[in-house]
């Protein structure tokens, strides 16, 4: 059923964007804007420093600090037609990024833009923050993707097509601002969670680098306990992997893991209703109706985009033919997993066989050198780092949940299904 065929309940009306309140408008971007234009159509001469020059890459990466620069003289000639200012929205016009992806210019800006971006300036009785939030909705992105695209490479949307896209919008400016403020509060929470996760990840990375090399020792393992040297700090010794604690060793992975196998199945062997886990070279596991392994294992992706990714599992499972199944360990398996996650990427970077699909060989794993503390210290290190990882995963789950909540809020608030109280003039 199309949006125009839906039945509107009392107090609501049918529009081009679906059912909205009677006291809202359904207006096109052309109705809302004083100007819709694009950036310069010629590639300027870039300089090492000067005036920022934004293109679709800045929106795609959400980074307007690391950008290209043009001279002030060229900038002055470009802004005669297209001058980005505080309160404007810039939008991706091309399919090389996310078509219709937007950024609200909420900072004081002195910059120019490329033809890959459209610049939208709004009339004074409309909230740019409200419109910006609506451009992040699935409805808007769907509508913009179905507008007129040119046959250029990459495809791009023309300015008239952008102007023809409709938005539901409250007639009262204060209601627009109230909705935008509520969604901005959730955005602020998301930003703080993202910053906290990044901080925790940085701390975990630094801690791993210290603990896995012995540069920092846990207090209970840093001194001797025998009567002759009791209380004295333990020293270090040279090794193939640099200076390490004198009571640590460097061994090949094949010395602490006695079984290296691969799965036997194609990736399409998975079954949605399978009873057992099925590990491929993806980050997520799938399911299958029979198992080939019943053990505690580390499973390493042998090829593809996730080459070197490590799973841990204990129980019955099956595996793809390019997934390495490591088992029968002579060391703490959680410590070995963490060590692989930290150190295998660099070994792969040096040794990986690159073709259309990158892959690693069994020897990449068996011959890999591992810095190995005594068993109790392995367990202690693994416990600390696992606890840090669990904390990060909890925060990531909270972030995902908050993003879902925001999407639900957008669907309710930006269609008027849920109304917020606001101050009327």
Coordinates of C-alpha atoms in Angstrom, one line a residue:
X1 CA 0.0 0.0 0.0
X2 CA 1.4 3.4 -1.0
X3 CA 1.5 6.3 1.5
X4 CA -1.3 8.0 -0.3
X5 CA -3.6 4.9 0.1
X6 CA -3.3 4.7 3.8
X7 CA -6.3 5.7 5.9
X8 CA -5.7 8.7 8.2
X9 CA -7.2 8.6 11.8
X10 CA -9.0 11.6 13.2
X11 CA -6.7 14.6 13.7
X12 CA -4.4 13.4 11.0
X13 CA -4.2 13.7 7.2
X14 CA -2.7 11.9 4.3
X15 CA 0.3 13.4 2.5
X16 CA 3.1 12.6 0.1
X17 CA 5.2 11.4 3.0
X18 CA 2.4 9.5 4.8
X19 CA 0.1 10.3 7.6
X20 CA 0.9 13.5 9.6
X21 CA -1.1 15.7 12.0
X22 CA -3.7 18.1 10.6
X23 CA -1.7 21.1 11.9
X24 CA 1.5 20.1 10.2
X25 CA 2.6 20.9 6.6
X26 CA 4.0 18.7 4.0
X27 CA 6.5 20.9 2.1
X28 CA 9.2 20.3 -0.4
X29 CA 12.8 21.3 0.2
X30 CA 12.3 23.9 -2.5
X31 CA 9.5 25.4 -0.3
X32 CA 11.7 25.4 2.8
X33 CA 14.9 26.8 1.2
X34 CA 16.0 30.2 0.0
X35 CA 18.7 28.5 -2.0
X36 CA 19.7 25.0 -3.2
X37 CA 23.0 25.0 -5.1
X38 CA 26.1 23.0 -5.6
X39 CA 29.7 23.6 -5.2
X40 CA 32.3 24.5 -7.8
X41 CA 32.3 22.3 -11.0
X42 CA 36.0 22.6 -11.6
X43 CA 38.7 21.1 -9.5
X44 CA 40.6 23.9 -7.8
X45 CA 44.3 24.1 -7.2
X46 CA 45.0 22.6 -3.8
X47 CA 47.5 24.2 -1.4
X48 CA 49.1 23.0 1.8
X49 CA 47.2 25.4 4.0
X50 CA 44.6 28.0 3.4
X51 CA 40.8 28.0 3.2
X52 CA 39.1 24.5 3.9
X53 CA 37.6 22.9 0.8
X54 CA 34.9 20.3 1.5
X55 CA 33.8 17.4 -0.7
X56 CA 31.7 14.3 -0.2
X57 CA 34.6 12.6 1.6
X58 CA 34.3 15.0 4.5
X59 CA 30.6 13.9 5.0
X60 CA 31.4 10.2 4.5
X61 CA 34.1 10.3 7.1
X62 CA 32.2 12.9 9.3
X63 CA 35.5 14.8 9.5
X64 CA 35.8 18.4 8.6
X65 CA 39.1 19.0 10.2
X66 CA 41.3 16.9 8.0
X67 CA 40.4 18.4 4.6
X68 CA 41.9 19.9 1.5
X69 CA 42.7 23.6 1.2
X70 CA 42.5 26.3 -1.5
X71 CA 43.8 29.8 -1.7
X72 CA 41.9 32.7 -0.2
X73 CA 41.8 34.3 -3.7
X74 CA 40.1 31.2 -5.2
X75 CA 37.8 31.0 -2.3
X76 CA 36.6 34.5 -2.8
X77 CA 35.7 33.8 -6.4
X78 CA 33.8 30.6 -5.4
X79 CA 31.6 32.1 -2.6
X80 CA 30.1 34.6 -5.0
X81 CA 27.8 31.7 -6.1
X82 CA 28.0 29.3 -3.2
X83 CA 28.8 30.4 0.3
X84 CA 28.4 27.9 3.2
X85 CA 27.4 29.5 6.5
X86 CA 26.4 28.6 10.0
X87 CA 22.9 27.0 9.9
X88 CA 23.2 25.7 6.4
X89 CA 23.1 22.0 5.4
X90 CA 25.5 20.4 3.0
X91 CA 24.3 17.1 1.3
X92 CA 26.1 14.4 -0.7
X93 CA 24.9 14.5 -4.3
X94 CA 26.7 11.4 -5.5
X95 CA 26.4 7.6 -5.1
X96 CA 30.1 7.3 -4.4
X97 CA 29.2 8.1 -0.8
X98 CA 25.7 7.8 0.8
X99 CA 23.4 9.6 -1.5
X100 CA 21.5 12.3 0.5
X101 CA 23.9 12.0 3.5
X102 CA 24.0 15.4 5.2
X103 CA 25.9 17.6 7.7
X104 CA 24.5 20.6 9.6
X105 CA 27.0 23.4 9.6
X106 CA 26.8 24.2 13.4
X107 CA 30.2 25.9 13.5
X108 CA 31.4 29.2 12.3
X109 CA 32.7 28.3 8.8
X110 CA 34.8 30.0 6.2
X111 CA 35.1 27.3 3.5
X112 CA 34.1 26.4 -0.1
X113 CA 32.6 23.2 -1.4
X114 CA 33.0 20.9 -4.4
X115 CA 30.3 19.9 -6.9
X116 CA 29.8 16.6 -5.1
X117 CA 27.9 18.5 -2.4
X118 CA 24.7 20.5 -2.4
X119 CA 24.2 23.5 -0.2
X120 CA 20.8 24.2 1.4
X121 CA 19.9 27.5 2.9
X122 CA 16.6 27.8 4.8
X123 CA 13.9 30.4 5.3
X124 CA 13.8 32.0 8.8
X125 CA 10.6 30.3 9.9
X126 CA 12.0 26.8 9.6
X127 CA 14.4 25.1 11.9
X128 CA 17.5 23.8 10.2
X129 CA 18.1 21.4 13.1
X130 CA 14.7 19.9 12.6
X131 CA 15.2 19.5 8.9
X132 CA 18.7 18.0 9.5
X133 CA 17.2 15.4 11.8
X134 CA 14.6 14.5 9.2
X135 CA 17.3 14.0 6.6
X136 CA 18.7 11.2 8.8
X137 CA 15.4 9.3 8.6
X138 CA 14.9 6.2 6.5
X139 CA 12.0 7.9 4.8
X140 CA 14.1 10.8 3.5
X141 CA 17.0 8.6 2.4
X142 CA 14.5 6.4 0.5
X143 CA 12.8 9.4 -1.1
X144 CA 16.1 11.0 -2.1
X145 CA 17.4 7.7 -3.6
X146 CA 14.3 7.5 -5.8
X147 CA 14.7 11.1 -7.1
X148 CA 16.2 11.9 -10.5
X149 CA 19.7 10.6 -10.9
X150 CA 22.0 11.6 -13.8
X151 CA 23.8 8.9 -15.8
X152 CA 27.2 10.3 -14.9
X153 CA 29.8 8.2 -13.2
X154 CA 29.3 8.2 -10.3
X155 CA 25.6 8.8 -10.5
X156 CA 24.4 12.0 -8.9
X157 CA 21.1 13.7 -8.0
X158 CA 20.4 17.0 -9.7
X159 CA 19.4 20.1 -7.7
X160 CA 15.8 20.2 -9.0
X161 CA 15.3 16.6 -7.8
X162 CA 16.6 17.5 -4.3
X163 CA 14.2 20.4 -4.2
X164 CA 11.3 18.1 -5.1
X165 CA 11.7 15.9 -2.0
X166 CA 8.9 16.4 0.6
X167 CA 9.2 16.7 4.4
X168 CA 6.6 16.7 7.1
X169 CA 7.0 19.8 9.2
X170 CA 5.2 21.4 12.1
X171 CA 3.7 24.8 11.3
X172 CA 4.9 26.1 14.7
X173 CA 8.6 26.9 14.7
X174 CA 8.8 26.2 18.4
X175 CA 7.5 22.6 17.9
X176 CA 10.2 22.1 15.3
X177 CA 12.8 23.3 17.7
X178 CA 11.4 21.1 20.6
X179 CA 11.6 18.0 18.4
X180 CA 15.1 18.9 17.2
X181 CA 16.2 19.5 20.8
X182 CA 14.9 16.1 22.0
X183 CA 16.8 14.3 19.2
X184 CA 19.9 16.4 19.8
X185 CA 19.9 15.3 23.5
X186 CA 20.1 11.7 22.3
X187 CA 22.8 12.6 19.8
X188 CA 24.8 14.1 22.7
X189 CA 24.5 10.8 24.7
X190 CA 25.6 8.8 21.6
X191 CA 28.6 11.1 21.2
X192 CA 29.6 10.7 24.9
X193 CA 29.2 6.9 24.7
X194 CA 31.4 6.8 21.5
X195 CA 34.1 8.9 23.3
X196 CA 34.0 6.7 26.3
X197 CA 34.3 3.5 24.2
X198 CA 37.2 5.1 22.3
X199 CA 38.9 6.0 25.6
X200 CA 38.4 2.5 27.0
X201 CA 39.7 0.9 23.9
X202 CA 42.8 3.1 24.0
X203 CA 43.4 2.1 27.6
X204 CA 43.0 -1.5 26.8
X205 CA 45.4 -1.3 23.8
X206 CA 48.0 0.4 26.0
X207 CA 47.5 -2.1 28.8
X208 CA 47.9 -5.1 26.3
X209 CA 51.1 -3.7 24.9
X210 CA 52.5 -3.4 28.4
X211 CA 51.3 -6.7 29.9
X212 CA 51.9 -8.9 26.9
X213 CA 55.5 -7.9 26.6
X214 CA 56.3 -7.8 30.3
X215 CA 57.2 -4.1 30.3
X216 CA 54.7 -3.8 33.1
X217 CA 54.4 -6.7 35.6
X218 CA 51.5 -7.4 37.8
X219 CA 52.7 -6.7 41.4
X220 CA 52.2 -10.3 42.6
X221 CA 54.6 -11.5 39.8
X222 CA 57.1 -8.7 39.7
X223 CA 59.3 -9.8 42.7
X224 CA 60.9 -13.1 43.8
X225 CA 59.2 -15.1 46.6
X226 CA 62.0 -17.6 47.4
X227 CA 64.0 -17.0 50.6
X228 CA 67.2 -16.1 48.8
X229 CA 65.9 -13.2 46.7
X230 CA 62.6 -12.5 48.4
X231 CA 61.3 -9.0 47.6
X232 CA 63.8 -8.3 44.9
X233 CA 62.5 -7.1 41.5
X234 CA 62.9 -9.7 38.7
X235 CA 65.2 -8.7 35.9
X236 CA 65.0 -9.0 32.1
X237 CA 66.8 -10.9 29.4
X238 CA 67.1 -10.4 25.6
X239 CA 65.0 -12.6 23.3
X240 CA 64.0 -12.9 19.6
X241 CA 61.2 -10.5 20.3
X242 CA 63.2 -8.0 22.3
X243 CA 63.8 -7.6 26.1
X244 CA 61.5 -9.7 28.2
X245 CA 61.3 -10.7 31.9
X246 CA 63.9 -13.2 32.9
X247 CA 61.3 -15.8 33.9
X248 CA 59.4 -15.6 30.7
X249 CA 60.0 -17.5 27.5
X250 CA 59.6 -17.1 23.7
X251 CA 58.2 -20.2 22.0
X252 CA 56.6 -21.1 18.7
X253 CA 52.8 -21.3 18.7
X254 CA 53.1 -24.9 17.7
X255 CA 54.7 -25.6 21.1
X256 CA 51.7 -24.3 23.1
X257 CA 49.0 -25.5 20.7
X258 CA 49.4 -29.1 19.6
X259 CA 46.5 -29.4 17.1
X260 CA 46.2 -27.3 13.9
X261 CA 43.4 -28.3 11.6
X262 CA 40.9 -26.7 9.2
X263 CA 37.3 -27.2 8.6
X264 CA 36.1 -29.3 5.6
X265 CA 32.9 -27.5 4.5
X266 CA 31.8 -24.8 2.0
X267 CA 30.3 -21.7 3.5
X268 CA 26.9 -22.6 2.0
X269 CA 26.7 -25.6 4.3
X270 CA 25.1 -23.5 7.0
X271 CA 21.5 -24.1 8.1
X272 CA 19.3 -21.5 9.7
X273 CA 17.7 -24.1 12.0
X274 CA 21.0 -25.9 12.8
X275 CA 21.8 -27.1 16.3
X276 CA 25.5 -26.5 16.2
X277 CA 27.7 -23.4 15.6
X278 CA 29.3 -23.1 12.2
X279 CA 32.4 -20.9 12.0
X280 CA 33.3 -19.4 8.6
X281 CA 35.7 -16.5 8.0
X282 CA 33.0 -14.0 9.1
X283 CA 33.0 -12.2 12.5
X284 CA 29.7 -13.8 13.4
X285 CA 29.1 -17.5 13.7
X286 CA 26.3 -19.3 11.9
X287 CA 24.6 -22.7 12.4
X288 CA 24.7 -26.2 11.0
X289 CA 22.9 -29.5 11.6
X290 CA 26.0 -31.6 12.4
X291 CA 29.3 -31.1 14.1
X292 CA 32.9 -32.2 13.4
X293 CA 34.7 -30.9 16.5
X294 CA 33.9 -31.2 20.2
X295 CA 36.7 -29.3 22.0
X296 CA 37.9 -26.0 23.4
X297 CA 39.3 -24.2 20.4
X298 CA 40.5 -20.9 18.9
X299 CA 39.1 -20.5 15.3
X300 CA 41.1 -18.2 13.0
X301 CA 39.7 -16.8 9.8
X302 CA 42.0 -17.9 7.0
X303 CA 41.0 -15.6 4.2
X304 CA 38.8 -12.7 3.2
X305 CA 38.1 -9.3 4.7
X306 CA 38.3 -10.7 8.2
X307 CA 41.5 -12.7 7.7
X308 CA 43.1 -13.3 11.1
X309 CA 39.9 -12.8 13.1
X310 CA 39.9 -15.0 16.2
X311 CA 36.9 -16.8 17.8
X312 CA 37.0 -18.8 21.1
X313 CA 34.5 -21.6 21.6
X314 CA 34.2 -24.7 23.8
X315 CA 31.8 -27.4 22.7
X316 CA 30.5 -29.0 19.6
X317 CA 30.9 -27.0 16.3
X318 CA 31.8 -27.2 12.7
X319 CA 34.0 -25.1 10.5
X320 CA 34.5 -23.7 6.9
X321 CA 37.4 -25.1 5.0
X322 CA 39.4 -21.9 5.2
X323 CA 38.9 -21.6 9.0
X324 CA 41.8 -22.8 11.1
X325 CA 40.8 -24.8 14.2
X326 CA 43.4 -24.6 17.0
X327 CA 43.1 -26.9 20.0
X328 CA 44.9 -29.1 22.6
X329 CA 46.7 -26.2 24.4
X330 CA 49.7 -26.2 26.7
X331 CA 49.1 -22.7 27.9
X332 CA 46.1 -20.5 29.0
X333 CA 43.8 -20.5 26.0
X334 CA 42.4 -17.0 26.9
X335 CA 45.9 -15.6 27.1
X336 CA 46.7 -17.1 23.6
X337 CA 43.5 -15.7 22.1
X338 CA 44.4 -12.2 23.4
X339 CA 48.0 -12.6 22.2
X340 CA 46.8 -13.6 18.7
X341 CA 44.4 -10.7 18.6
X342 CA 47.1 -8.3 19.4
X343 CA 50.1 -9.7 17.5
X344 CA 48.7 -11.7 14.6
X345 CA 47.7 -8.7 12.5
X346 CA 51.3 -7.5 12.2
X347 CA 52.5 -11.0 11.2
X348 CA 49.7 -11.2 8.6
X349 CA 50.6 -7.8 7.3
X350 CA 54.2 -8.9 6.7
X351 CA 53.5 -12.5 5.5
X352 CA 50.0 -12.5 4.0
X353 CA 49.7 -13.8 0.5
X354 CA 47.9 -11.1 -1.3
X355 CA 45.7 -11.8 -4.4
X356 CA 42.1 -11.1 -5.1
X357 CA 41.3 -12.7 -1.7
X358 CA 44.0 -12.3 1.0
X359 CA 44.8 -15.5 3.0
X360 CA 47.2 -17.0 5.4
X361 CA 48.9 -20.4 5.6
X362 CA 49.1 -22.8 8.4
X363 CA 52.7 -21.9 8.9
X364 CA 51.7 -18.3 9.6
X365 CA 50.2 -19.7 12.8
X366 CA 52.4 -22.6 13.7
X367 CA 55.7 -20.7 13.3
X368 CA 54.5 -17.5 15.0
X369 CA 56.5 -16.6 18.1
X370 CA 54.7 -16.1 21.4
X371 CA 56.0 -14.4 24.5
X372 CA 54.9 -16.7 27.3
X373 CA 54.8 -15.9 31.0
X374 CA 54.4 -18.6 33.7
X375 CA 51.0 -20.2 33.7
X376 CA 49.5 -18.3 36.7
X377 CA 50.6 -15.0 35.3
X378 CA 49.1 -15.9 31.9
X379 CA 45.8 -16.4 33.6
X380 CA 46.0 -13.2 35.6
X381 CA 46.9 -11.2 32.5
X382 CA 44.0 -12.8 30.5
X383 CA 41.6 -12.1 33.3
X384 CA 42.4 -8.4 33.5
X385 CA 42.3 -7.9 29.7
X386 CA 39.1 -10.0 29.4
X387 CA 37.4 -7.9 32.0
X388 CA 38.4 -4.7 30.1
X389 CA 37.0 -6.2 26.9
X390 CA 33.7 -7.2 28.6
X391 CA 33.3 -3.6 29.8
X392 CA 33.8 -2.3 26.3
X393 CA 31.4 -4.8 24.9
X394 CA 28.8 -3.7 27.5
X395 CA 29.3 -0.1 26.4
X396 CA 29.0 -1.1 22.7
X397 CA 25.7 -2.9 23.4
X398 CA 24.4 0.2 25.2
X399 CA 25.5 2.3 22.3
X400 CA 23.6 0.0 19.8
X401 CA 20.5 0.1 22.0
X402 CA 20.6 3.9 22.3
X403 CA 20.9 4.1 18.5
X404 CA 17.8 1.9 18.2
X405 CA 16.0 4.1 20.7
X406 CA 16.9 7.2 18.6
X407 CA 15.5 5.6 15.4
X408 CA 12.3 4.8 17.2
X409 CA 12.1 8.4 18.5
X410 CA 12.7 9.7 15.0
X411 CA 9.9 7.6 13.6
X412 CA 7.5 8.9 16.3
X413 CA 8.5 12.5 16.5
X414 CA 9.3 13.3 12.9
X415 CA 5.9 12.0 11.8
X416 CA 3.8 13.6 14.6
X417 CA 2.7 10.2 15.9
X418 CA 4.0 11.3 19.2
X419 CA 3.7 15.0 20.1
X420 CA 5.9 16.9 22.5
X421 CA 4.6 19.9 24.5
X422 CA 6.1 23.2 23.3
X423 CA 5.8 26.9 24.1
X424 CA 3.5 28.7 21.7
X425 CA 3.9 32.4 20.9

